[in-house]
Amino acid sequence: ILNVEQSPQSLHVQEGDSTNFTCSFPSSNFYALHWYRWETAKSPEALFVMTLNGDEKKKGRISATLNTKEGYSYLYIKGSQPEDSATYLCAFYNNAGNMLTFGGGTRLMVKP
Amino acid sequence: DTGVSQNPRHKITKRGQNVTFRCDPISEHNRLYWYRQTLGQGPEFLTYFQNEAQLEKSRLLSDRFSAERPKGSFSTLEIQRTEQGDSAMYLCASSLVLGGGAVGYTFGSGTRLTVV
């Protein structure tokens, strides 16, 4: 059983605050780490697919880093906006598996 | 192609009834996945297909659950003799995997099942 943990489970911030969440995953047999954003009543949307240790990816105000040796990834949101309110899911792909294993998600609520 | 489509969006059923959900993936995608998500949890893997072949099933998938993907196109997930514990969001996703797993999934909007 692969354990993918996300923290915190939920987070309330004010508009304009910067924030970050953590995803931890098994450091052995790493293949890829995915981040998704899931807004209420919509489909989960892929944000990043990360494969290399030390990788850093950016999409607008959102960025992510990856440390495969210690088994964690951080997702950062700079200057949070109300439209960033969503559940952020990370998912782990090991080199022996054929499907993603998801963490429990971090639910972000940004107050105007 | 309008993405991954799931029907119905919502389903309320009485305990003991059978239900069937449908997923239409992106047509070029060879893999199709079913996940289940309950409140406060992340999506849990149920099963996946590569083209028409069902290659893996989770131990979560009891014998009341069956999935098919005839002709490698759309897929159906059937739950027989539903129980209240089956109440969840059932998510379908597809991807085009030619080698490894470093490609993102495209998800549907899910089917929310409520068993009363």
PDB file of C-alpha atoms in Angstrom, chain A residues 15-108:
ATOM      1  CA  GLU A  15      -6.992  37.389  -0.426  1.00  0.00           C
ATOM      2  CA  GLY A  16      -3.432  38.446  -1.183  1.00  0.00           C
ATOM      3  CA  ASP A  17      -1.795  36.001   1.232  1.00  0.00           C
ATOM      4  CA  SER A  18       0.769  33.573  -0.095  1.00  0.00           C
ATOM      5  CA  THR A  19       0.450  29.987   1.013  1.00  0.00           C
ATOM      6  CA  ASN A  20       1.939  26.559   0.566  1.00  0.00           C
ATOM      7  CA  PHE A  21       0.981  22.921   1.106  1.00  0.00           C
ATOM      8  CA  THR A  22       2.929  19.718   1.452  1.00  0.00           C
ATOM      9  CA  CYS A  23       2.659  16.335  -0.200  1.00  0.00           C
ATOM     10  CA  SER A  24       4.746  13.440   1.114  1.00  0.00           C
ATOM     11  CA  PHE A  25       5.147  10.163  -0.709  1.00  0.00           C
ATOM     12  CA  PRO A  26       7.355   7.042  -0.663  1.00  0.00           C
ATOM     13  CA  SER A  27      10.874   7.977  -1.746  1.00  0.00           C
ATOM     14  CA  SER A  28      11.660   4.545  -3.180  1.00  0.00           C
ATOM     15  CA  ASN A  29      10.764   3.536  -6.743  1.00  0.00           C
ATOM     16  CA  PHE A  30       9.723   7.081  -7.622  1.00  0.00           C
ATOM     17  CA  TYR A  31       8.461   7.696 -11.145  1.00  0.00           C
ATOM     18  CA  ALA A  32       6.313  10.848 -11.170  1.00  0.00           C
ATOM     19  CA  LEU A  33       4.394  13.214  -8.919  1.00  0.00           C
ATOM     20  CA  HIS A  34       1.241  14.955 -10.157  1.00  0.00           C
ATOM     21  CA  TRP A  35      -0.656  17.966  -8.797  1.00  0.00           C
ATOM     22  CA  TYR A  36      -4.332  18.605  -9.560  1.00  0.00           C
ATOM     23  CA  ARG A  37      -6.739  21.389  -8.680  1.00  0.00           C
ATOM     24  CA  TRP A  38     -10.353  20.386  -8.067  1.00  0.00           C
ATOM     25  CA  GLU A  39     -12.923  23.142  -7.894  1.00  0.00           C
ATOM     26  CA  THR A  40     -16.376  22.388  -6.577  1.00  0.00           C
ATOM     27  CA  ALA A  41     -18.741  21.009  -9.231  1.00  0.00           C
ATOM     28  CA  LYS A  42     -15.933  20.767 -11.775  1.00  0.00           C
ATOM     29  CA  SER A  43     -13.449  18.120 -12.933  1.00  0.00           C
ATOM     30  CA  PRO A  44     -10.030  17.818 -11.326  1.00  0.00           C
ATOM     31  CA  GLU A  45      -7.610  19.732 -13.531  1.00  0.00           C
ATOM     32  CA  ALA A  46      -3.962  18.772 -14.003  1.00  0.00           C
ATOM     33  CA  LEU A  47      -1.531  21.428 -12.772  1.00  0.00           C
ATOM     34  CA  PHE A  48       1.889  19.803 -12.896  1.00  0.00           C
ATOM     35  CA  VAL A  49       3.569  16.515 -13.684  1.00  0.00           C
ATOM     36  CA  MET A  50       6.995  16.345 -12.056  1.00  0.00           C
ATOM     37  CA  THR A  51       9.581  13.667 -12.595  1.00  0.00           C
ATOM     38  CA  LEU A  52      13.051  14.949 -11.687  1.00  0.00           C
ATOM     39  CA  ASN A  53      14.520  15.522  -8.241  1.00  0.00           C
ATOM     40  CA  GLY A  54      14.899  19.255  -7.720  1.00  0.00           C
ATOM     41  CA  ASP A  55      12.302  20.027 -10.371  1.00  0.00           C
ATOM     42  CA  GLU A  56      10.472  23.322 -10.017  1.00  0.00           C
ATOM     43  CA  LYS A  57       7.453  24.117 -12.166  1.00  0.00           C
ATOM     44  CA  LYS A  58       5.400  27.286 -12.424  1.00  0.00           C
ATOM     45  CA  LYS A  59       2.003  28.182 -13.821  1.00  0.00           C
ATOM     46  CA  GLY A  60       1.051  31.792 -13.222  1.00  0.00           C
ATOM     47  CA  ARG A  61       1.001  32.395  -9.460  1.00  0.00           C
ATOM     48  CA  ILE A  62       1.259  28.671  -8.663  1.00  0.00           C
ATOM     49  CA  SER A  63       4.541  26.810  -8.435  1.00  0.00           C
ATOM     50  CA  ALA A  64       5.682  23.431  -7.189  1.00  0.00           C
ATOM     51  CA  THR A  65       8.954  21.873  -6.106  1.00  0.00           C
ATOM     52  CA  LEU A  66       9.976  18.243  -5.869  1.00  0.00           C
ATOM     53  CA  ASN A  67      12.383  16.346  -3.617  1.00  0.00           C
ATOM     54  CA  THR A  68      12.360  12.685  -4.571  1.00  0.00           C
ATOM     55  CA  LYS A  69      15.163  11.684  -2.205  1.00  0.00           C
ATOM     56  CA  GLU A  70      13.226  12.701   0.882  1.00  0.00           C
ATOM     57  CA  GLY A  71       9.794  12.113  -0.629  1.00  0.00           C
ATOM     58  CA  TYR A  72       8.041  15.469  -0.583  1.00  0.00           C
ATOM     59  CA  SER A  73       6.666  18.145  -2.859  1.00  0.00           C
ATOM     60  CA  TYR A  74       5.510  21.648  -2.026  1.00  0.00           C
ATOM     61  CA  LEU A  75       2.843  23.617  -3.850  1.00  0.00           C
ATOM     62  CA  TYR A  76       3.032  27.393  -3.488  1.00  0.00           C
ATOM     63  CA  ILE A  77       0.392  29.983  -4.336  1.00  0.00           C
ATOM     64  CA  LYS A  78       1.564  33.571  -4.427  1.00  0.00           C
ATOM     65  CA  GLY A  79      -0.981  36.322  -3.705  1.00  0.00           C
ATOM     66  CA  SER A  80      -4.009  34.023  -3.279  1.00  0.00           C
ATOM     67  CA  GLN A  81      -7.231  35.050  -5.001  1.00  0.00           C
ATOM     68  CA  PRO A  82     -10.784  33.860  -4.265  1.00  0.00           C
ATOM     69  CA  GLU A  83     -10.744  31.921  -7.545  1.00  0.00           C
ATOM     70  CA  ASP A  84      -7.867  29.829  -6.144  1.00  0.00           C
ATOM     71  CA  SER A  85     -10.339  28.285  -3.702  1.00  0.00           C
ATOM     72  CA  ALA A  86     -10.321  24.571  -4.486  1.00  0.00           C
ATOM     73  CA  THR A  87      -9.033  21.223  -3.281  1.00  0.00           C
ATOM     74  CA  TYR A  88      -5.439  20.603  -4.317  1.00  0.00           C
ATOM     75  CA  LEU A  89      -4.574  16.952  -4.827  1.00  0.00           C
ATOM     76  CA  CYS A  90      -1.186  15.384  -5.238  1.00  0.00           C
ATOM     77  CA  ALA A  91      -0.765  11.929  -6.718  1.00  0.00           C
ATOM     78  CA  PHE A  92       2.180   9.563  -6.845  1.00  0.00           C
ATOM     79  CA  TYR A  93       3.245   7.229  -9.581  1.00  0.00           C
ATOM     80  CA  ASN A  94       5.859   4.598  -8.785  1.00  0.00           C
ATOM     81  CA  ASN A  95       7.787   2.668 -11.367  1.00  0.00           C
ATOM     82  CA  ALA A  96       6.021  -0.567 -10.530  1.00  0.00           C
ATOM     83  CA  GLY A  97       2.500   0.772 -10.821  1.00  0.00           C
ATOM     84  CA  ASN A  98       0.159   1.705 -13.589  1.00  0.00           C
ATOM     85  CA  MET A  99      -2.099   4.180 -11.863  1.00  0.00           C
ATOM     86  CA  LEU A 100      -1.865   7.247  -9.663  1.00  0.00           C
ATOM     87  CA  THR A 101      -2.236   6.998  -5.897  1.00  0.00           C
ATOM     88  CA  PHE A 102      -3.798  10.178  -4.548  1.00  0.00           C
ATOM     89  CA  GLY A 103      -3.353  11.976  -1.273  1.00  0.00           C
ATOM     90  CA  GLY A 104      -6.342  13.191   0.705  1.00  0.00           C
ATOM     91  CA  GLY A 105      -6.080  16.710  -0.668  1.00  0.00           C
ATOM     92  CA  THR A 106      -5.710  20.177   0.844  1.00  0.00           C
ATOM     93  CA  ARG A 107      -8.865  22.253   0.740  1.00  0.00           C
ATOM     94  CA  LEU A 108      -8.011  25.923   0.268  1.00  0.00           C
TER      95      LEU A 108
END
